[in-house]
Amino acid sequence: MSSAHSAAPTAGSVPSPSSTSSTVPSSAASAASSGGAAPTIAELLEFVRRTARNEELIASLPLDPEGRTWIRLDGPGGSEAWLIGWPPGTGTGWHDHADSIGAFTTAAGALKEHSLAVRLPTDGWKTLELTDGVDRSRELATGQGRAFGQNHVHEVLNESEDVHAVSVHAYYPPLPRIRRFSRTGAVLRLEQTESPEDWQ
């Protein structure tokens, strides 16, 4: 993220794909996790980039034209990792990852990320009015990725009309919760908080 601006309170959030998930071991991830040290942001980014180049793994993901699909992966150092398929026109909606750091890379197709260069309060609010200049957008073509720190707020979209996208994601510590938001102009509203049981 670039410079941060504050979010002013006003009066008044992986995956939630639509198929069943499974876990696929990754030999590189298993080797990394045996070290016992928590992975850094750079290590998570390296893991998702390396995994995104695994053509056999990427091809193993079932794709559904109606909704996102996913496979749970063994991430480095005990991290939570996912391989996610994105049908044309799908997205996550606005959400965060609580205190987890993370990274993701597009393995096939292209994704667009909209994010906020602001740290939101963790508790005690339902509606915030965002200040000018906090919006960021980036295109992530095949092979491109990014890492992010704690409390990163974003939405990820496959804006293609006819091409599936596939991406690899990793988070550490494993996601304790995801907050989901709606947005109308500069107003961001907390809609719900999900726990791991909601997406695993």
Short mmCIF file of C-alpha atoms in Angstrom, two decimals:
data_model
loop_
_atom_site.label_atom_id
_atom_site.label_comp_id
_atom_site.label_asym_id
_atom_site.label_seq_id
_atom_site.Cartn_x
_atom_site.Cartn_y
_atom_site.Cartn_z
CA MET A 1 0.00 0.00 0.00
CA SER A 2 1.01 3.56 -0.55
CA SER A 3 0.41 6.35 1.92
CA ALA A 4 -2.37 5.75 4.42
CA HIS A 5 -5.23 8.13 5.12
CA SER A 6 -7.58 7.90 8.04
CA ALA A 7 -11.11 6.58 7.79
CA ALA A 8 -13.56 8.90 9.55
CA PRO A 9 -16.53 7.33 11.41
CA THR A 10 -19.97 8.55 10.34
CA ALA A 11 -23.36 8.43 12.03
CA GLY A 12 -25.09 5.47 11.87
CA SER A 13 -14.48 -8.39 3.88
CA VAL A 14 -11.36 -16.17 0.36
CA PRO A 15 -12.75 -17.49 0.04
CA SER A 16 -16.46 -18.20 0.04
CA PRO A 17 -16.50 -20.31 -3.12
CA SER A 18 -19.42 -22.50 -4.02
CA SER A 19 -17.86 -25.96 -4.17
CA THR A 20 -16.42 -28.39 -1.70
CA SER A 21 -12.77 -28.01 -0.84
CA SER A 22 -9.94 -30.47 -0.41
CA THR A 23 -6.32 -30.24 0.66
CA VAL A 24 -3.47 -30.91 -1.73
CA PRO A 25 0.04 -31.22 -0.32
CA SER A 26 2.81 -29.26 -1.99
CA SER A 27 6.28 -30.75 -1.56
CA ALA A 28 7.84 -27.30 -1.54
CA ALA A 29 5.35 -26.11 1.07
CA SER A 30 5.88 -29.18 3.23
CA ALA A 31 9.63 -28.64 3.16
CA ALA A 32 9.22 -25.00 4.15
CA SER A 33 6.82 -25.83 6.96
CA SER A 34 9.25 -28.24 8.58
CA GLY A 35 11.50 -25.33 9.59
CA GLY A 36 9.03 -24.16 12.23
CA ALA A 37 9.60 -20.42 11.71
CA ALA A 38 6.67 -18.19 10.76
CA PRO A 39 6.85 -17.28 7.08
CA THR A 40 7.57 -13.70 6.08
CA ILE A 41 5.55 -11.74 3.53
CA ALA A 42 8.37 -12.29 1.02
CA GLU A 43 8.26 -16.06 1.62
CA LEU A 44 4.50 -16.14 1.13
CA LEU A 45 4.87 -14.22 -2.14
CA GLU A 46 7.62 -16.57 -3.32
CA PHE A 47 5.42 -19.58 -2.45
CA VAL A 48 2.38 -18.31 -4.40
CA ARG A 49 4.54 -17.38 -7.40
CA ARG A 50 6.24 -20.79 -7.44
CA THR A 51 2.96 -22.64 -6.95
CA ALA A 52 1.30 -20.62 -9.74
CA ARG A 53 3.92 -22.01 -12.14
CA ASN A 54 2.95 -25.62 -11.29
CA GLU A 55 0.96 -26.40 -14.44
CA GLU A 56 -0.16 -29.83 -13.23
CA LEU A 57 -1.58 -28.40 -10.01
CA ILE A 58 -3.30 -25.51 -11.81
CA ALA A 59 -4.88 -27.95 -14.29
CA SER A 60 -6.18 -30.12 -11.42
CA LEU A 61 -8.58 -27.41 -10.21
CA PRO A 62 -12.16 -28.11 -11.31
CA LEU A 63 -13.69 -25.02 -12.92
CA ASP A 64 -17.38 -24.18 -12.54
CA PRO A 65 -19.06 -21.62 -14.83
CA GLU A 66 -21.45 -20.63 -12.03
CA GLY A 67 -19.15 -19.96 -9.06
CA ARG A 68 -15.67 -19.95 -7.65
CA THR A 69 -13.99 -23.26 -6.86
CA TRP A 70 -11.04 -23.93 -4.61
CA ILE A 71 -8.54 -26.44 -3.28
CA ARG A 72 -6.81 -26.04 0.09
CA LEU A 73 -3.01 -26.27 -0.17
CA ASP A 74 -0.26 -26.85 2.39
CA GLY A 75 1.38 -23.45 2.72
CA PRO A 76 4.84 -22.70 4.08
CA GLY A 77 5.45 -22.52 7.82
CA GLY A 78 1.89 -23.45 8.79
CA SER A 79 0.29 -20.82 6.56
CA GLU A 80 -3.16 -21.20 5.03
CA ALA A 81 -3.03 -21.50 1.23
CA TRP A 82 -5.64 -21.85 -1.51
CA LEU A 83 -5.87 -22.47 -5.23
CA ILE A 84 -8.96 -20.59 -6.45
CA GLY A 85 -10.84 -20.67 -9.76
CA TRP A 86 -12.74 -17.56 -10.86
CA PRO A 87 -15.43 -17.82 -13.54
CA PRO A 88 -15.86 -14.78 -15.79
CA GLY A 89 -17.54 -11.88 -14.00
CA THR A 90 -17.01 -13.12 -10.43
CA GLY A 91 -15.37 -11.46 -7.46
CA THR A 92 -14.94 -11.52 -3.72
CA GLY A 93 -16.64 -8.31 -2.66
CA TRP A 94 -14.87 -6.02 -0.20
CA HIS A 95 -13.21 -7.87 2.70
CA ASP A 96 -10.17 -7.98 4.97
CA HIS A 97 -7.98 -10.72 6.47
CA ALA A 98 -7.85 -9.62 10.11
CA ASP A 99 -4.29 -9.75 11.49
CA SER A 100 -2.95 -12.10 8.81
CA ILE A 101 -0.32 -11.14 6.26
CA GLY A 102 -0.76 -12.57 2.80
CA ALA A 103 0.09 -12.83 -0.87
CA PHE A 104 -1.57 -13.96 -4.06
CA THR A 105 -0.56 -14.52 -7.68
CA THR A 106 -2.61 -15.01 -10.82
CA ALA A 107 -1.83 -18.43 -12.30
CA ALA A 108 -4.12 -18.18 -15.35
CA GLY A 109 -6.23 -15.43 -16.87
CA ALA A 110 -6.22 -12.00 -15.23
CA LEU A 111 -7.57 -10.51 -12.01
CA LYS A 112 -8.19 -6.94 -10.89
CA GLU A 113 -7.69 -5.83 -7.31
CA HIS A 114 -9.29 -2.74 -5.77
CA SER A 115 -7.83 -1.93 -2.35
CA LEU A 116 -7.90 0.76 0.31
CA ALA A 117 -4.71 2.46 1.45
CA VAL A 118 -6.07 2.90 4.96
CA ARG A 119 -6.15 0.89 8.16
CA LEU A 120 -9.69 0.37 9.42
CA PRO A 121 -10.56 0.21 13.11
CA THR A 122 -10.74 -3.43 14.18
CA ASP A 123 -13.90 -3.10 16.28
CA GLY A 124 -16.64 -0.73 17.38
CA TRP A 125 -18.03 0.51 14.07
CA LYS A 126 -20.60 -0.38 11.42
CA THR A 127 -20.20 2.49 8.93
CA LEU A 128 -17.20 4.57 7.90
CA GLU A 129 -16.82 7.43 5.49
CA LEU A 130 -13.56 7.05 3.55
CA THR A 131 -11.44 10.11 2.81
CA ASP A 132 -10.34 11.05 -0.72
CA GLY A 133 -7.26 9.37 -2.14
CA VAL A 134 -7.48 5.99 -0.39
CA ASP A 135 -8.50 3.93 -3.44
CA ARG A 136 -5.93 1.82 -5.29
CA SER A 137 -6.43 -0.49 -8.31
CA ARG A 138 -4.11 -2.91 -10.07
CA GLU A 139 -4.36 -5.45 -12.86
CA LEU A 140 -2.71 -8.81 -12.17
CA ALA A 141 -2.07 -10.73 -15.39
CA THR A 142 -0.88 -14.34 -15.44
CA GLY A 143 2.31 -14.61 -13.37
CA GLN A 144 1.77 -11.32 -11.54
CA GLY A 145 1.11 -11.15 -7.83
CA ARG A 146 1.32 -9.02 -4.75
CA ALA A 147 1.85 -9.28 -1.02
CA PHE A 148 0.07 -7.36 1.72
CA GLY A 149 0.29 -6.68 5.43
CA GLN A 150 -2.18 -7.04 8.27
CA ASN A 151 -5.71 -5.65 7.95
CA HIS A 152 -5.48 -5.27 4.16
CA VAL A 153 -8.92 -4.36 2.74
CA HIS A 154 -9.63 -5.23 -0.89
CA GLU A 155 -11.86 -6.85 -3.46
CA VAL A 156 -10.60 -9.12 -6.23
CA LEU A 157 -12.44 -9.52 -9.54
CA ASN A 158 -12.28 -11.51 -12.76
CA GLU A 159 -13.58 -8.86 -15.14
CA SER A 160 -13.29 -11.07 -18.23
CA GLU A 161 -16.52 -11.88 -20.04
CA ASP A 162 -15.35 -15.30 -21.24
CA VAL A 163 -12.09 -16.47 -19.61
CA HIS A 164 -11.70 -18.25 -16.25
CA ALA A 165 -8.92 -17.01 -13.97
CA VAL A 166 -7.00 -19.11 -11.45
CA SER A 167 -4.95 -17.78 -8.54
CA VAL A 168 -2.88 -18.98 -5.59
CA HIS A 169 -3.26 -17.35 -2.15
CA ALA A 170 -1.39 -17.74 1.15
CA TYR A 171 -2.03 -16.20 4.60
CA TYR A 172 -0.18 -16.30 7.91
CA PRO A 173 -1.30 -16.84 10.53
CA PRO A 174 -4.19 -18.90 9.11
CA LEU A 175 -7.19 -16.61 8.77
CA PRO A 176 -8.95 -16.19 12.15
CA ARG A 177 -11.81 -14.29 10.50
CA ILE A 178 -12.80 -12.33 7.43
CA ARG A 179 -14.85 -9.16 7.70
CA ARG A 180 -17.08 -8.49 4.67
CA PHE A 181 -18.08 -4.97 3.65
CA SER A 182 -20.45 -3.26 1.25
CA ARG A 183 -19.52 0.03 -0.33
CA THR A 184 -21.55 2.90 -1.74
CA GLY A 185 -19.34 5.76 -2.92
CA ALA A 186 -17.17 6.79 0.03
CA VAL A 187 -19.28 4.89 2.59
CA LEU A 188 -18.02 1.49 3.73
CA ARG A 189 -20.39 -0.64 5.82
CA LEU A 190 -19.46 -3.73 7.83
CA GLU A 191 -21.94 -6.42 6.72
CA GLN A 192 -20.73 -9.60 8.44
CA THR A 193 -17.81 -11.36 10.06
CA GLU A 194 -16.98 -14.91 8.96
CA SER A 195 -14.99 -17.50 10.88
CA PRO A 196 -12.98 -20.38 9.34
CA GLU A 197 -15.95 -22.76 9.66
CA ASP A 198 -17.77 -20.58 7.11
CA TRP A 199 -15.30 -21.24 4.27
CA GLN A 200 -13.48 -24.50 5.07
#
